[in-house]
Coordinates of C-alpha atoms in Angstrom, one line a residue:
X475 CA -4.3 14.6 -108.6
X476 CA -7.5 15.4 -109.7
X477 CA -10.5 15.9 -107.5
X478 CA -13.1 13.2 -106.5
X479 CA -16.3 14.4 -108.2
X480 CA -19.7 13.0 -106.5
X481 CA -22.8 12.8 -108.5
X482 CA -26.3 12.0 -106.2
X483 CA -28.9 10.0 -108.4
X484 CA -32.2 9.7 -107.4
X485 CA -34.8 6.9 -109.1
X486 CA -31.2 5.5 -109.7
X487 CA -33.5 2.1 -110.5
X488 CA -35.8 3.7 -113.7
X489 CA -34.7 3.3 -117.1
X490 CA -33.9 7.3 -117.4
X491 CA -31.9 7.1 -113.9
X492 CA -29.7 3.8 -114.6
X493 CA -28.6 5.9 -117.9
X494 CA -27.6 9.2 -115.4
X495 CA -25.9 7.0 -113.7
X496 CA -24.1 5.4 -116.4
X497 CA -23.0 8.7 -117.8
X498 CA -21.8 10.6 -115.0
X499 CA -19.5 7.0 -114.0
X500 CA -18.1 6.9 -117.6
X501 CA -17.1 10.5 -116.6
X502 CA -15.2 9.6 -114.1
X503 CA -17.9 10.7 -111.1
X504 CA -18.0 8.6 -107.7
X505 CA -21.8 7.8 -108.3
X506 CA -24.8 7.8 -105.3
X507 CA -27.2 5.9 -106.3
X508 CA -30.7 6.5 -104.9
X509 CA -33.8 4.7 -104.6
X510 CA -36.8 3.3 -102.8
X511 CA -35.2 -0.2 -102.9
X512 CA -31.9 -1.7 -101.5
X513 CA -31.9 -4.7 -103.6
X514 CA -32.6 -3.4 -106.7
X515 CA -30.3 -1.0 -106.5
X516 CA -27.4 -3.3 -106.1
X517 CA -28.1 -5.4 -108.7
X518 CA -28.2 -2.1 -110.6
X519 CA -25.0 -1.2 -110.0
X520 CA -24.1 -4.9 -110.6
X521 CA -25.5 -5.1 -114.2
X522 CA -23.6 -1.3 -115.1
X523 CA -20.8 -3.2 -113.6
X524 CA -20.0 0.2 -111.4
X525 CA -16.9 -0.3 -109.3
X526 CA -17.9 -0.3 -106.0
X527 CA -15.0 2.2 -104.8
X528 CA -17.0 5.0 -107.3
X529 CA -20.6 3.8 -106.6
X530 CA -22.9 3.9 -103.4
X531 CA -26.3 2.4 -103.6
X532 CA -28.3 4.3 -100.6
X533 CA -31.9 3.0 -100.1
X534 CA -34.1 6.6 -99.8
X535 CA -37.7 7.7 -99.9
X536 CA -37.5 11.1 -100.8
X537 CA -40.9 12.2 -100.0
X538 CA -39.6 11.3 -95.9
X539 CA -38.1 14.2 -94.8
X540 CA -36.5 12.6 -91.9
X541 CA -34.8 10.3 -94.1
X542 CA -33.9 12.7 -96.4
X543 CA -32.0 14.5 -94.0
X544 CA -30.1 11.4 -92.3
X545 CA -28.8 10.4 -95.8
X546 CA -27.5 13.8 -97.3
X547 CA -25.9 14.0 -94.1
X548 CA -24.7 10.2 -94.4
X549 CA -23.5 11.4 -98.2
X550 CA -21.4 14.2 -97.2
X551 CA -20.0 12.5 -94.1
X552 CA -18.7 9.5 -96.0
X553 CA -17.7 11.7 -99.4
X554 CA -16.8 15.0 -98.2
X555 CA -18.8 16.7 -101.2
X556 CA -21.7 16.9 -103.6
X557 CA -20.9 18.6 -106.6
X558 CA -24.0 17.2 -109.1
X559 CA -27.8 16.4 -107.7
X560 CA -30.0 14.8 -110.6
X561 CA -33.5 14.9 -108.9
X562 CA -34.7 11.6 -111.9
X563 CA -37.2 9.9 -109.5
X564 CA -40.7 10.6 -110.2
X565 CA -44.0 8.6 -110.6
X566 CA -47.5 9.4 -113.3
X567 CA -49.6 7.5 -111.0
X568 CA -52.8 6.5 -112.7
X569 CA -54.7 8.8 -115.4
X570 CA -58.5 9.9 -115.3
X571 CA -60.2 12.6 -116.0
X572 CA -60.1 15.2 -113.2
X573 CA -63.8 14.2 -111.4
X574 CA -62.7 10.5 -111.4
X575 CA -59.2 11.7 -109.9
X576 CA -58.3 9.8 -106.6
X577 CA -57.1 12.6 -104.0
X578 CA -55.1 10.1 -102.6
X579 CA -53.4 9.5 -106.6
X580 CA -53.1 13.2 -106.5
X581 CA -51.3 13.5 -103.0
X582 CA -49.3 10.4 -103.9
X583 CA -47.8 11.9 -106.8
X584 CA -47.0 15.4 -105.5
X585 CA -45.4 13.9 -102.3
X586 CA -42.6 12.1 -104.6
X587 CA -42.6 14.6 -107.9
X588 CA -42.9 17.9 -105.9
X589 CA -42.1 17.2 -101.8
X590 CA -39.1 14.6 -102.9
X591 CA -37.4 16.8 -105.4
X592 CA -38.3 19.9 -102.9
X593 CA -36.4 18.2 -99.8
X594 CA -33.5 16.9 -102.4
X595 CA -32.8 20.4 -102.9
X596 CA -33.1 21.7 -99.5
X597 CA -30.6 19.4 -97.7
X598 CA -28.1 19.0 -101.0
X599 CA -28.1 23.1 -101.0
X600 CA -25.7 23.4 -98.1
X601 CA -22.8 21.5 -99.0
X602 CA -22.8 23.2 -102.9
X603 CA -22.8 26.6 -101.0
X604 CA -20.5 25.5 -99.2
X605 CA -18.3 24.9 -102.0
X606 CA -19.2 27.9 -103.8
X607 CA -20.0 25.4 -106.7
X608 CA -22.5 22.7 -108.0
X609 CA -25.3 21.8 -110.4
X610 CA -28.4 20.6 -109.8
X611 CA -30.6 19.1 -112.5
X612 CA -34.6 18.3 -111.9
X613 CA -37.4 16.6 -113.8
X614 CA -40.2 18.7 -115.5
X615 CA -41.9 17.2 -118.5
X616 CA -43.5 18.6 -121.5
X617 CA -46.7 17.5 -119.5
X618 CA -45.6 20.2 -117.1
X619 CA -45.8 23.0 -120.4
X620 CA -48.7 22.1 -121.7
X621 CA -52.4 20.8 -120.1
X622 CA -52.8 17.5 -121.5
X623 CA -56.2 15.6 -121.0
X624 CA -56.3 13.1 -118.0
X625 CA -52.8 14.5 -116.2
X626 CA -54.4 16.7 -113.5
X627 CA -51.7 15.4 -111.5
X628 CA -49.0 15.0 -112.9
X629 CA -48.6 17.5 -115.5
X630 CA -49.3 20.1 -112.6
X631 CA -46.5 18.1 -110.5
X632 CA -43.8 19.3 -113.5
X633 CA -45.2 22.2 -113.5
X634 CA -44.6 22.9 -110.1
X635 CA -40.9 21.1 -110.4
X636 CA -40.4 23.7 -113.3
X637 CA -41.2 26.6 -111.2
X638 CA -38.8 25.4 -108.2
X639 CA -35.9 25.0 -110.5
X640 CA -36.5 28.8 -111.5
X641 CA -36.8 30.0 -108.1
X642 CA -33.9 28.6 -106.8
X643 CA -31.8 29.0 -109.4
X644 CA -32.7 32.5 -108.6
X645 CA -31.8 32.3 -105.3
X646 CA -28.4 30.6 -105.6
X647 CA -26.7 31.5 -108.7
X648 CA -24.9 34.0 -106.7
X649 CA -23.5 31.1 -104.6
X650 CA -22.2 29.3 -107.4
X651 CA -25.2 26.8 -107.9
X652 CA -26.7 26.3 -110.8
X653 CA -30.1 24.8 -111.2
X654 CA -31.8 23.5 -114.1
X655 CA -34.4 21.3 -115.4
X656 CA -34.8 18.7 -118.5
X657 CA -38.6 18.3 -119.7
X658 CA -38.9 15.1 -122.1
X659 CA -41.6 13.9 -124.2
X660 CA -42.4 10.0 -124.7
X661 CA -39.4 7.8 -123.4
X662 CA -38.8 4.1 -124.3
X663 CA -39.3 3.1 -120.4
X664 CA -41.4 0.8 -118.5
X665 CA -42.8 4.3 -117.3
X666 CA -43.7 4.6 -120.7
X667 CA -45.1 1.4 -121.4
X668 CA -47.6 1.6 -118.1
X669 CA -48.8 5.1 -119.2
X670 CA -49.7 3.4 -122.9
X671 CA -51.4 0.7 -121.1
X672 CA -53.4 3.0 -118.8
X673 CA -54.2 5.0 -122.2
X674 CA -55.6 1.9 -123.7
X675 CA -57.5 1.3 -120.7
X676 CA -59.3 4.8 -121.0
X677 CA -59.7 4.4 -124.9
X678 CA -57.9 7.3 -125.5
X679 CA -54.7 5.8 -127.7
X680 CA -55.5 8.1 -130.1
X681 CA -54.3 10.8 -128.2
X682 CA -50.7 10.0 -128.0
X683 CA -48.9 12.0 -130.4
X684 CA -44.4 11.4 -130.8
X685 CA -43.7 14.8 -132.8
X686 CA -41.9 15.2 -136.1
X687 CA -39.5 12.4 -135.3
X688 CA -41.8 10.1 -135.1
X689 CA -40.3 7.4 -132.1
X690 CA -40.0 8.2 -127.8
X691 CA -36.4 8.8 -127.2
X692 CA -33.9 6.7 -125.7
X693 CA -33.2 6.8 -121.9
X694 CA -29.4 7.7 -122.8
X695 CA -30.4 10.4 -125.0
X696 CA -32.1 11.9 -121.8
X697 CA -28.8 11.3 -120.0
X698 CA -26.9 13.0 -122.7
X699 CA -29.0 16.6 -122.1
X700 CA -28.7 15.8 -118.1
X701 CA -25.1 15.4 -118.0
X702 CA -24.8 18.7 -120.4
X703 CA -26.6 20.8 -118.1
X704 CA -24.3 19.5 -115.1
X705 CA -21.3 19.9 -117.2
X706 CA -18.4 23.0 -117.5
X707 CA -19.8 23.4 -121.2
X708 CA -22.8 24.7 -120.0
X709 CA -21.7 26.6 -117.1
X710 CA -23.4 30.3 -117.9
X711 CA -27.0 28.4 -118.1
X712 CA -29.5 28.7 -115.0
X713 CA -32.7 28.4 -114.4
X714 CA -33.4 27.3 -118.1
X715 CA -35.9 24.2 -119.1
X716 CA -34.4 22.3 -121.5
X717 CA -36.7 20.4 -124.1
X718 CA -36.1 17.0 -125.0
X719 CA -38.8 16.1 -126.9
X720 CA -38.2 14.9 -130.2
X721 CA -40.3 18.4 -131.5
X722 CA -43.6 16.7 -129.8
X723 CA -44.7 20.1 -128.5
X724 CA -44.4 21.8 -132.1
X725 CA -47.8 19.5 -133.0

């Protein structure tokens, strides 16, 4: 009999997460979903038509360390393992230039992008050492490579994310744990669509530039790279920042 797999979803709600989901299920993963909202998540999981004996919808901040801890501990308790964590929930907050930057935009964003995917990491670590195996797969950006006008915040947020991946991947590789990190360009989300409107807002449209292939990419195609990194095939790659951009950071 084979082995009951768990895969731990955060932003399990956004367009890129209900696709992670989706892929690791059709791979025959028991599923945690995660997400600010209890509700939503449950209808999730109803429209992906998850069974319910392979999916768990867990309502989570991640940037409250207290309930961080209480449901990892709930996760293990219930599943016995983790064997993927896909840190996908992340927020842009508003754009400005940096003088017209709210602090309180600024804090908001590293508490979630930075703090959230930080704790993820630091509670979902024991149980993968544990095991001697696991994969973990963050969130950079290509905002997070290069510094783009008006993203004070969150570009440096994926930056940060970037760097954590390579430190603890560092740290753990020995133990068995891998940890990597996907950094996308535009994607066809309502993320997407709020940024453009934000953009439009600042009259700087112009700016947005898609790369030689000319269109955002599709939230599966992001779940596609995801579940790769998490994967056997790519079981000799740590601490690497895969590029999903469609070439947008050759222009």
């Amino acid at each position: 009999m084979e082995e009951k797999r768990v895969s731990v979803i955060t932003g399990a709600c956004g367009g890129i997460g209900r696709e992670v989901v989706k892929k690791f299920y059709d791979h025959g993963y028991h599923v945690v979903l995660l997400d600010m909202d209890l509700p939503r998540l449950e209808q999730a999981a109803g429209e992906l038509g998850l069974d319910r004996e392979r999916a768990s919808c867990w309502a989570l901040d991640i940037s409250d360390e207290g309930q961080v801890k209480d449901t990892v501990a709930a996760i293990r308790s219930k599943l016995g393992r983790i064997d993927v964590l896909v840190n996908t929930a992340g927020i842009v907050g508003r754009y400005d230039k940096t003088v017209d930057y709210p602090f309180e935009n600024f804090r908001k964003i590293y508490e979630v992008n930075v703090f959230g995917t930080f704790l993820m990491m630091q509670n979902v670590l024991p149980a993968m050492v544990e095991q001697q195996s696991g994969a973990i797969v963050n969130f950079g950006s290509v905002s997070g490579m290069r510094g783009y006008t008006l993203e004070v915040g969150y570009g440096s947020s994926k930056w940060a994310v970037i760097g954590m991946t390579q430190n603890v991947a560092n740290e753990y590789g020995g133990e068995g744990v891998r940890v990597n990190s996907v950094s996308p360009g535009w994607v066809n989300t309502g993320m997407m669509k709020r940024t453009l409107e934000n953009y439009r807002e600042l009259g700087r449209q112009e700016e947005i530039t898609l790369g030689p292939c000319k269109r955002p990419a599709e939230p599966s195609e992001i779940a596609d790279a995801v579940y790769f990194l998490a994967s056997g095939e790519a079981s000799h790659i740590n601490g690497a920042n895969l590029v999903v951009d469609g070439g947008m950071l050759l222009g």
